[in-house]
Short mmCIF file of C-alpha atoms and ligand atoms in Angstrom, two decimals:
data_model
loop_
_atom_site.label_atom_id
_atom_site.label_comp_id
_atom_site.label_asym_id
_atom_site.label_seq_id
_atom_site.Cartn_x
_atom_site.Cartn_y
_atom_site.Cartn_z
CA MET A 1 -14.27 -14.85 -14.49
CA ILE A 2 -17.71 -16.48 -14.47
CA PRO A 3 -20.03 -13.87 -12.91
CA TYR A 4 -22.85 -14.81 -10.56
CA GLU A 5 -24.96 -12.17 -12.25
CA GLU A 6 -24.22 -9.40 -14.78
CA LEU A 7 -27.22 -7.23 -15.57
CA SER A 8 -25.52 -5.38 -18.43
CA ILE A 9 -25.32 -8.73 -20.25
CA VAL A 10 -28.85 -9.78 -19.24
CA ASN A 11 -30.32 -6.55 -20.64
CA ALA A 12 -28.05 -6.25 -23.69
CA PRO A 13 -30.50 -7.95 -26.11
CA TYR A 14 -33.15 -5.31 -25.30
CA ARG A 15 -31.02 -2.15 -25.29
CA LYS A 16 -32.40 -0.67 -28.50
CA GLU A 17 -36.01 -1.48 -27.67
CA LEU A 18 -35.64 -0.17 -24.11
CA ALA A 19 -34.15 3.09 -25.37
CA ALA A 20 -36.93 3.50 -27.94
CA CYS A 21 -39.66 2.94 -25.36
CA PHE A 22 -37.94 5.31 -22.91
CA GLU A 23 -38.19 7.95 -25.64
CA GLU A 24 -41.84 7.06 -26.30
CA VAL A 25 -42.83 7.36 -22.63
CA VAL A 26 -40.98 10.70 -22.28
CA VAL A 27 -42.70 12.07 -25.38
CA ARG A 28 -46.10 10.87 -24.15
CA GLY A 29 -45.45 12.66 -20.85
CA ARG A 30 -47.54 10.38 -18.64
CA PHE A 31 -45.47 8.76 -15.95
CA ILE A 32 -47.90 7.44 -13.33
CA LEU A 33 -50.65 4.82 -13.78
CA ASP A 34 -51.29 5.16 -17.47
CA ARG A 35 -51.36 2.94 -20.53
CA GLU A 36 -48.12 1.00 -19.96
CA VAL A 37 -49.05 -0.04 -16.41
CA GLU A 38 -52.57 -1.01 -17.47
CA LEU A 39 -51.32 -3.09 -20.39
CA PHE A 40 -48.57 -4.74 -18.37
CA GLU A 41 -51.03 -5.59 -15.58
CA LYS A 42 -53.25 -7.36 -18.11
CA GLU A 43 -50.37 -9.09 -19.89
CA PHE A 44 -48.66 -10.29 -16.72
CA ALA A 45 -51.94 -11.47 -15.11
CA SER A 46 -52.75 -13.46 -18.22
CA PHE A 47 -49.21 -14.92 -18.32
CA ALA A 48 -49.67 -16.18 -14.74
CA GLY A 49 -53.23 -17.46 -15.21
CA CYS A 50 -54.90 -14.79 -13.04
CA SER A 51 -57.77 -12.43 -13.79
CA PHE A 52 -56.40 -9.24 -12.20
CA GLY A 53 -53.00 -7.60 -11.85
CA VAL A 54 -52.20 -4.47 -9.86
CA GLY A 55 -48.76 -2.95 -10.37
CA VAL A 56 -47.05 -1.75 -7.21
CA ALA A 57 -43.62 -0.42 -6.27
CA SER A 58 -41.94 -3.66 -5.12
CA GLY A 59 -42.46 -7.27 -4.13
CA TYR A 60 -42.31 -6.26 -0.49
CA ASP A 61 -45.08 -3.71 -0.98
CA ALA A 62 -47.13 -6.28 -2.88
CA LEU A 63 -47.01 -8.59 0.18
CA CYS A 64 -47.80 -5.78 2.67
CA ILE A 65 -50.70 -4.47 0.61
CA ILE A 66 -52.22 -7.94 0.09
CA LEU A 67 -52.05 -8.65 3.82
CA ARG A 68 -53.66 -5.31 4.62
CA SER A 69 -56.40 -5.76 2.00
CA LEU A 70 -57.59 -9.21 3.06
CA ASP A 71 -59.69 -8.12 6.07
CA LEU A 72 -57.66 -10.25 8.49
CA SER A 73 -58.01 -9.81 12.26
CA PRO A 74 -55.43 -7.20 13.24
CA GLY A 75 -52.50 -8.61 15.21
CA GLY A 76 -53.25 -12.22 14.20
CA GLU A 77 -50.62 -14.83 13.41
CA VAL A 78 -49.33 -15.26 9.87
CA ILE A 79 -47.38 -18.43 9.07
CA VAL A 80 -44.22 -17.87 7.02
CA PRO A 81 -41.42 -20.26 6.08
CA ALA A 82 -38.37 -19.95 8.32
CA ASN A 83 -36.21 -20.49 5.23
CA THR A 84 -36.95 -17.32 3.28
CA CYS A 85 -35.48 -13.87 2.82
CA MET A 86 -36.21 -11.06 5.22
CA PRO A 87 -38.74 -9.09 3.11
CA THR A 88 -41.29 -11.92 3.45
CA VAL A 89 -41.16 -11.76 7.25
CA LEU A 90 -40.88 -7.98 7.49
CA ALA A 91 -43.93 -7.54 5.26
CA VAL A 92 -45.98 -9.55 7.79
CA ILE A 93 -44.77 -7.36 10.66
CA HIS A 94 -45.20 -4.13 8.71
CA ALA A 95 -48.77 -5.12 7.83
CA GLY A 96 -49.52 -5.45 11.55
CA PHE A 97 -49.36 -9.22 12.10
CA GLN A 98 -47.33 -11.65 14.14
CA PRO A 99 -45.00 -13.83 12.00
CA VAL A 100 -44.93 -17.51 12.95
CA LEU A 101 -41.89 -19.15 11.38
CA VAL A 102 -42.19 -22.75 10.22
CA GLU A 103 -39.33 -25.05 9.28
CA PRO A 104 -39.10 -26.10 5.61
CA ASP A 105 -39.02 -29.54 4.06
CA PHE A 106 -35.30 -30.37 4.04
CA ARG A 107 -35.47 -31.76 0.49
CA THR A 108 -37.40 -28.95 -1.21
CA TYR A 109 -36.40 -25.99 1.04
CA ASN A 110 -40.05 -24.90 0.87
CA LEU A 111 -42.96 -25.13 3.32
CA ASP A 112 -43.89 -28.58 4.52
CA ALA A 113 -47.68 -29.06 4.68
CA ALA A 114 -47.55 -31.23 7.82
CA LEU A 115 -45.37 -28.75 9.73
CA MET A 116 -47.53 -25.89 8.54
CA GLU A 117 -50.67 -27.68 9.78
CA ARG A 118 -49.05 -28.16 13.19
CA ALA A 119 -48.33 -24.43 13.40
CA ILE A 120 -51.94 -23.38 12.83
CA THR A 121 -53.67 -22.06 15.95
CA ARG A 122 -56.91 -20.20 16.67
CA ARG A 123 -54.98 -16.98 16.16
CA THR A 124 -53.73 -17.89 12.65
CA VAL A 125 -55.17 -15.49 10.08
CA ALA A 126 -53.12 -16.34 6.95
CA VAL A 127 -50.22 -18.31 5.49
CA VAL A 128 -47.55 -16.85 3.22
CA ALA A 129 -46.19 -19.61 0.96
CA VAL A 130 -42.88 -18.71 -0.68
CA HIS A 131 -41.81 -20.41 -3.91
CA LEU A 132 -38.14 -20.29 -3.03
CA TYR A 133 -35.32 -20.48 -5.56
CA GLY A 134 -37.85 -20.71 -8.44
CA SER A 135 -39.40 -24.03 -7.28
CA CYS A 136 -43.02 -24.11 -6.22
CA ALA A 137 -44.05 -24.81 -2.66
CA PRO A 138 -46.36 -27.88 -2.59
CA MET A 139 -49.50 -25.85 -3.26
CA PRO A 140 -52.04 -28.70 -3.61
CA GLU A 141 -51.15 -29.90 -0.09
CA LEU A 142 -50.83 -26.41 1.39
CA VAL A 143 -54.17 -25.29 -0.08
CA ALA A 144 -55.88 -28.41 1.33
CA VAL A 145 -54.53 -27.68 4.84
CA ALA A 146 -55.38 -23.97 4.63
CA GLU A 147 -58.91 -24.67 3.40
CA ARG A 148 -59.52 -27.09 6.31
CA ALA A 149 -58.33 -24.38 8.69
CA GLY A 150 -60.26 -21.62 6.91
CA VAL A 151 -57.25 -19.34 6.38
CA PRO A 152 -56.17 -17.72 3.11
CA ILE A 153 -52.83 -18.43 1.46
CA VAL A 154 -50.80 -15.57 0.04
CA GLU A 155 -48.12 -16.63 -2.44
CA ASP A 156 -44.73 -14.94 -2.43
CA CYS A 157 -43.74 -15.39 -6.08
CA ALA A 158 -40.76 -13.03 -6.06
CA GLN A 159 -38.50 -15.86 -7.23
CA ALA A 160 -40.98 -17.87 -9.28
CA HIS A 161 -42.30 -16.03 -12.36
CA GLY A 162 -43.62 -18.77 -14.60
CA ALA A 163 -43.05 -21.74 -12.26
CA SER A 164 -45.96 -24.18 -12.17
CA ILE A 165 -47.36 -27.39 -10.72
CA PHE A 166 -49.09 -29.70 -13.22
CA GLY A 167 -49.47 -26.67 -15.50
CA ARG A 168 -51.06 -24.40 -12.89
CA MET A 169 -48.94 -21.32 -12.45
CA ALA A 170 -47.33 -20.02 -9.27
CA GLY A 171 -49.46 -17.06 -8.26
CA SER A 172 -52.76 -18.61 -9.26
CA TRP A 173 -53.24 -20.94 -6.25
CA GLY A 174 -53.77 -18.65 -3.28
CA ALA A 175 -56.09 -15.76 -2.44
CA ALA A 176 -53.50 -13.41 -3.96
CA SER A 177 -49.87 -13.44 -4.95
CA ALA A 178 -46.95 -11.02 -4.77
CA PHE A 179 -44.35 -10.67 -7.54
CA SER A 180 -41.11 -8.69 -7.52
CA PHE A 181 -39.49 -7.23 -10.61
CA TYR A 182 -36.24 -6.37 -8.82
CA PRO A 183 -33.58 -6.23 -11.58
CA THR A 184 -32.08 -9.68 -10.86
CA LYS A 185 -35.42 -11.53 -10.84
CA ASN A 186 -36.35 -13.87 -13.71
CA LEU A 187 -38.41 -10.96 -15.02
CA GLY A 188 -36.47 -7.92 -13.87
CA ALA A 189 -37.11 -4.20 -14.37
CA LEU A 190 -34.42 -1.51 -14.60
CA GLY A 191 -35.25 -0.52 -11.04
CA ASP A 192 -37.81 -1.59 -8.45
CA GLY A 193 -41.26 -2.90 -9.29
CA GLY A 194 -43.87 -5.38 -8.12
CA MET A 195 -47.32 -6.77 -8.84
CA VAL A 196 -50.27 -8.22 -6.97
CA LEU A 197 -52.22 -10.91 -8.81
CA THR A 198 -55.59 -12.25 -7.78
CA ARG A 199 -58.72 -13.87 -9.17
CA SER A 200 -60.97 -11.67 -7.02
CA ALA A 201 -62.28 -8.43 -8.54
CA ASP A 202 -63.08 -7.11 -5.04
CA LEU A 203 -59.59 -7.75 -3.72
CA ALA A 204 -58.03 -6.23 -6.86
CA SER A 205 -59.98 -3.01 -6.45
CA LYS A 206 -59.06 -2.81 -2.77
CA VAL A 207 -55.37 -3.33 -3.60
CA LYS A 208 -55.69 -0.60 -6.25
CA ALA A 209 -57.06 1.76 -3.63
CA TRP A 210 -54.35 0.82 -1.13
CA ARG A 211 -51.56 1.60 -3.59
CA THR A 212 -52.77 5.21 -3.96
CA TYR A 213 -53.45 6.51 -0.47
CA GLY A 214 -56.52 4.31 -0.01
CA GLU A 215 -58.49 6.35 -2.55
CA THR A 216 -61.59 4.47 -3.77
CA GLN A 217 -62.72 7.38 -5.94
CA LYS A 218 -61.36 10.85 -6.52
CA ASP A 219 -60.92 12.61 -3.16
CA THR A 220 -62.48 9.76 -1.15
CA HIS A 221 -59.92 7.94 1.01
CA THR A 222 -61.52 4.77 2.35
CA TYR A 223 -58.38 2.99 3.65
CA PRO A 224 -55.19 4.24 5.30
CA GLY A 225 -53.35 3.46 2.06
CA VAL A 226 -49.82 4.09 0.91
CA ASN A 227 -48.03 5.38 -2.19
CA SER A 228 -46.83 2.25 -3.98
CA ARG A 229 -47.22 2.45 -7.74
CA LEU A 230 -45.42 0.65 -10.51
CA ASP A 231 -44.31 3.51 -12.76
CA GLU A 232 -44.97 3.81 -16.46
CA MET A 233 -41.32 3.60 -17.46
CA GLN A 234 -40.71 0.33 -15.59
CA ALA A 235 -43.99 -1.12 -16.88
CA ALA A 236 -42.94 -0.26 -20.45
CA PHE A 237 -39.54 -1.93 -19.93
CA LEU A 238 -41.16 -4.98 -18.35
CA ARG A 239 -43.59 -5.38 -21.28
CA ILE A 240 -40.61 -5.69 -23.61
CA LYS A 241 -38.88 -8.25 -21.41
CA LEU A 242 -42.06 -10.25 -20.75
CA ARG A 243 -42.28 -10.95 -24.50
CA ASP A 244 -38.88 -12.65 -24.25
CA LEU A 245 -39.37 -14.40 -20.90
CA ASP A 246 -39.75 -17.88 -22.41
CA ARG A 247 -36.32 -17.59 -24.03
CA MET A 248 -34.75 -16.39 -20.76
CA GLN A 249 -36.38 -19.25 -18.83
CA ALA A 250 -35.20 -21.78 -21.42
CA HIS A 251 -31.66 -20.41 -21.06
CA ARG A 252 -31.78 -20.82 -17.27
CA LYS A 253 -33.09 -24.36 -17.73
CA THR A 254 -30.21 -25.22 -20.08
CA ILE A 255 -27.73 -24.06 -17.42
CA ALA A 256 -29.60 -25.89 -14.62
CA ASP A 257 -29.74 -29.09 -16.71
CA ILE A 258 -25.95 -28.95 -17.12
CA TYR A 259 -25.54 -28.75 -13.34
CA ASP A 260 -28.21 -31.40 -12.68
CA ALA A 261 -26.51 -33.85 -15.05
CA GLY A 262 -22.86 -33.03 -14.37
CA LEU A 263 -22.43 -32.53 -10.63
CA GLY A 264 -20.93 -35.42 -8.70
CA PRO A 265 -22.66 -37.19 -5.78
CA ASP A 266 -20.86 -35.07 -3.13
CA PHE A 267 -23.12 -32.16 -3.96
CA ILE A 268 -26.76 -32.15 -2.92
CA ARG A 269 -28.61 -30.86 -5.96
CA PRO A 270 -32.14 -29.39 -6.09
CA LEU A 271 -34.89 -32.01 -5.97
CA ARG A 272 -36.80 -32.20 -9.26
CA ARG A 273 -40.38 -33.36 -8.72
CA GLN A 274 -42.83 -34.82 -11.25
CA GLY A 275 -45.30 -32.22 -12.46
CA TYR A 276 -43.30 -29.32 -11.01
CA THR A 277 -41.84 -26.88 -13.52
CA ASP A 278 -38.99 -24.99 -11.85
CA VAL A 279 -37.75 -21.68 -13.23
CA HIS A 280 -34.26 -21.80 -11.69
CA HIS A 281 -34.15 -18.32 -10.20
CA ILE A 282 -31.40 -19.67 -7.97
CA TYR A 283 -29.44 -22.91 -8.36
CA PRO A 284 -28.77 -24.05 -4.79
CA ILE A 285 -26.40 -26.89 -3.99
CA ARG A 286 -25.50 -28.06 -0.50
CA HIS A 287 -22.16 -29.30 0.76
CA PRO A 288 -20.89 -29.85 4.33
CA GLU A 289 -17.76 -27.81 3.57
CA ARG A 290 -19.60 -24.98 1.87
CA ASP A 291 -17.18 -22.19 2.81
CA ARG A 292 -14.09 -24.06 1.61
CA LEU A 293 -15.95 -25.04 -1.55
CA ARG A 294 -16.87 -21.41 -2.15
CA GLU A 295 -13.22 -20.39 -1.82
CA HIS A 296 -12.19 -23.13 -4.26
CA LEU A 297 -14.72 -21.80 -6.78
CA ALA A 298 -13.60 -18.18 -6.27
CA LYS A 299 -9.94 -19.15 -6.77
CA ASN A 300 -10.98 -20.74 -10.06
CA GLY A 301 -12.89 -17.66 -11.20
CA VAL A 302 -16.44 -18.73 -10.34
CA GLN A 303 -18.58 -16.24 -8.43
CA THR A 304 -21.24 -17.65 -6.13
CA LYS A 305 -23.73 -16.33 -3.56
CA ILE A 306 -25.41 -17.63 -0.43
CA HIS A 307 -29.18 -17.51 -0.04
CA TYR A 308 -29.31 -16.86 2.87
CA PRO A 309 -26.22 -16.58 5.09
CA VAL A 310 -28.16 -15.20 8.08
CA PRO A 311 -31.68 -16.67 8.19
CA PRO A 312 -34.57 -14.56 9.48
CA HIS A 313 -34.66 -16.16 12.94
CA ARG A 314 -31.05 -15.00 13.51
CA GLN A 315 -31.72 -11.38 12.54
CA PRO A 316 -31.58 -8.86 15.39
CA VAL A 317 -34.92 -7.30 14.46
CA LEU A 318 -36.77 -10.60 14.97
CA GLN A 319 -35.31 -11.53 18.37
CA PRO A 320 -38.11 -9.88 20.38
CA VAL A 321 -40.74 -11.60 18.21
CA LEU A 322 -39.28 -15.12 18.28
CA SER A 323 -38.16 -15.35 21.89
CA GLY A 324 -35.42 -17.94 21.48
CA GLN A 325 -37.22 -20.45 19.21
CA GLU A 326 -34.90 -22.78 17.32
CA PHE A 327 -34.92 -23.72 13.65
CA PRO A 328 -32.30 -26.42 13.12
CA ILE A 329 -33.33 -27.34 9.54
CA THR A 330 -33.13 -23.72 8.43
CA ASP A 331 -29.78 -23.33 10.23
CA GLU A 332 -28.42 -26.40 8.48
CA ILE A 333 -29.56 -25.13 5.05
CA SER A 334 -28.05 -21.73 5.77
CA ARG A 335 -24.73 -23.34 6.85
CA THR A 336 -24.39 -25.61 3.80
CA VAL A 337 -26.18 -23.95 0.88
CA LEU A 338 -24.40 -22.30 -2.04
CA SER A 339 -25.92 -20.65 -5.12
CA LEU A 340 -24.25 -21.29 -8.48
CA PRO A 341 -24.44 -18.81 -11.39
CA VAL A 342 -27.59 -19.54 -13.39
CA SER A 343 -28.66 -16.34 -15.17
CA THR A 344 -28.82 -15.47 -18.86
CA ALA A 345 -25.48 -13.70 -18.30
CA ILE A 346 -23.64 -17.03 -18.47
CA GLU A 347 -23.23 -19.37 -21.39
CA PRO A 348 -23.64 -23.17 -21.29
CA SER A 349 -19.86 -23.56 -21.83
CA GLN A 350 -19.30 -21.54 -18.65
CA ALA A 351 -21.73 -23.78 -16.74
CA GLU A 352 -19.73 -26.78 -17.97
CA GLU A 353 -16.59 -25.10 -16.61
CA VAL A 354 -18.36 -24.59 -13.23
CA VAL A 355 -19.13 -28.34 -13.19
CA ARG A 356 -15.48 -29.21 -13.93
CA VAL A 357 -14.24 -26.89 -11.17
CA LEU A 358 -16.76 -28.32 -8.68
CA ASN A 359 -16.01 -31.94 -9.51
CA ARG A 360 -12.29 -31.28 -8.90
CA PHE A 361 -13.00 -30.22 -5.29
C1 PLP B 1 -38.78 -14.43 -1.69
C2 PLP B 1 -38.78 -12.92 -1.78
N1 PLP B 1 -39.80 -12.24 -1.23
C3 PLP B 1 -39.87 -10.90 -1.31
C4 PLP B 1 -38.90 -10.17 -1.96
C5 PLP B 1 -39.01 -8.68 -1.98
O1 PLP B 1 -39.10 -8.16 -3.28
P1 PLP B 1 -38.62 -6.66 -3.56
O2 PLP B 1 -37.12 -6.64 -3.51
O3 PLP B 1 -39.17 -6.34 -4.91
O4 PLP B 1 -39.22 -5.81 -2.50
C6 PLP B 1 -37.82 -10.84 -2.54
C7 PLP B 1 -36.76 -10.12 -3.26
O5 PLP B 1 -35.84 -9.62 -2.73
C8 PLP B 1 -37.75 -12.25 -2.45
O6 PLP B 1 -36.73 -12.93 -3.00
#
């Protein structure tokens, strides 16, 4: 069996170190917003080329808190890609805004600057750009459009730790960015976790207040904040794994390179663009007979996933918001896309076996 993901294998190299730091944190007896979170915030911000990091409880919370901290007109429209996972869209709604879904570029699966520009209205207050599957959205173009329109871009980097465009990291392009450390992410905790990155000291201190009940100083609650803190234990675990992230990324790239080079022309592979460094969070292929292909792989011991089988515009919760709008590109991606195993839990020889199985289809 070639697993899609196996976290016990992914975390095996760190078991001793994780156990030792668990012990250390327990002995220290400080579990909320202490040294580990502070150090991890600094280390992760510096990794992603940003000045400030604020650890929060999840990627979803990171998005909600950014949107609530940016002083946007309440109830305004926020542009989001139609081809994303539900947390991106729900964060917009939860923060009190109206999501406006925009079709992706069919070749990159990410936002298309021209379509985004067409969706901007007088009510647009922000854009959330998602770097889907570990490939950056076209930030130079998106930033140019957003600047002309005078709206901030928030980056959803949940799938893109370490991705970059011409050396500039995902998370360092917009007004602020949201990262998830959900266990299966390229940098995954042993539970939930998230981070807001920004280059603005003001925004960082507002986000810090928002994550602890809106408290700007002891016993002064300036915003209607929430409880959303990255905890010390997860921050300590993440510090250990961050030190090894380059190796994990290189492993994913080795697997992705095997697929890129080996898959026959019947499979639509991810587009590799000059200057774009992808981090292969997901390896999506497309095929017109996706479901039959998936069965063929399963019969031959290869686990796969679909990101995403039911796109946001087909979710019951969004029907009242979208009032029957159609998204044919997103539907077509959702109908034909298939994610191949690409984590550090699989070996290059297993990726070669996946290629053989696929090319026999
Ligand atoms: C693109 C994207 N945005 C947001 C999220 C939400 O992150 P979390 O699960 O940490 O809340 C995820 C992860 O599920 C994601 O893949």
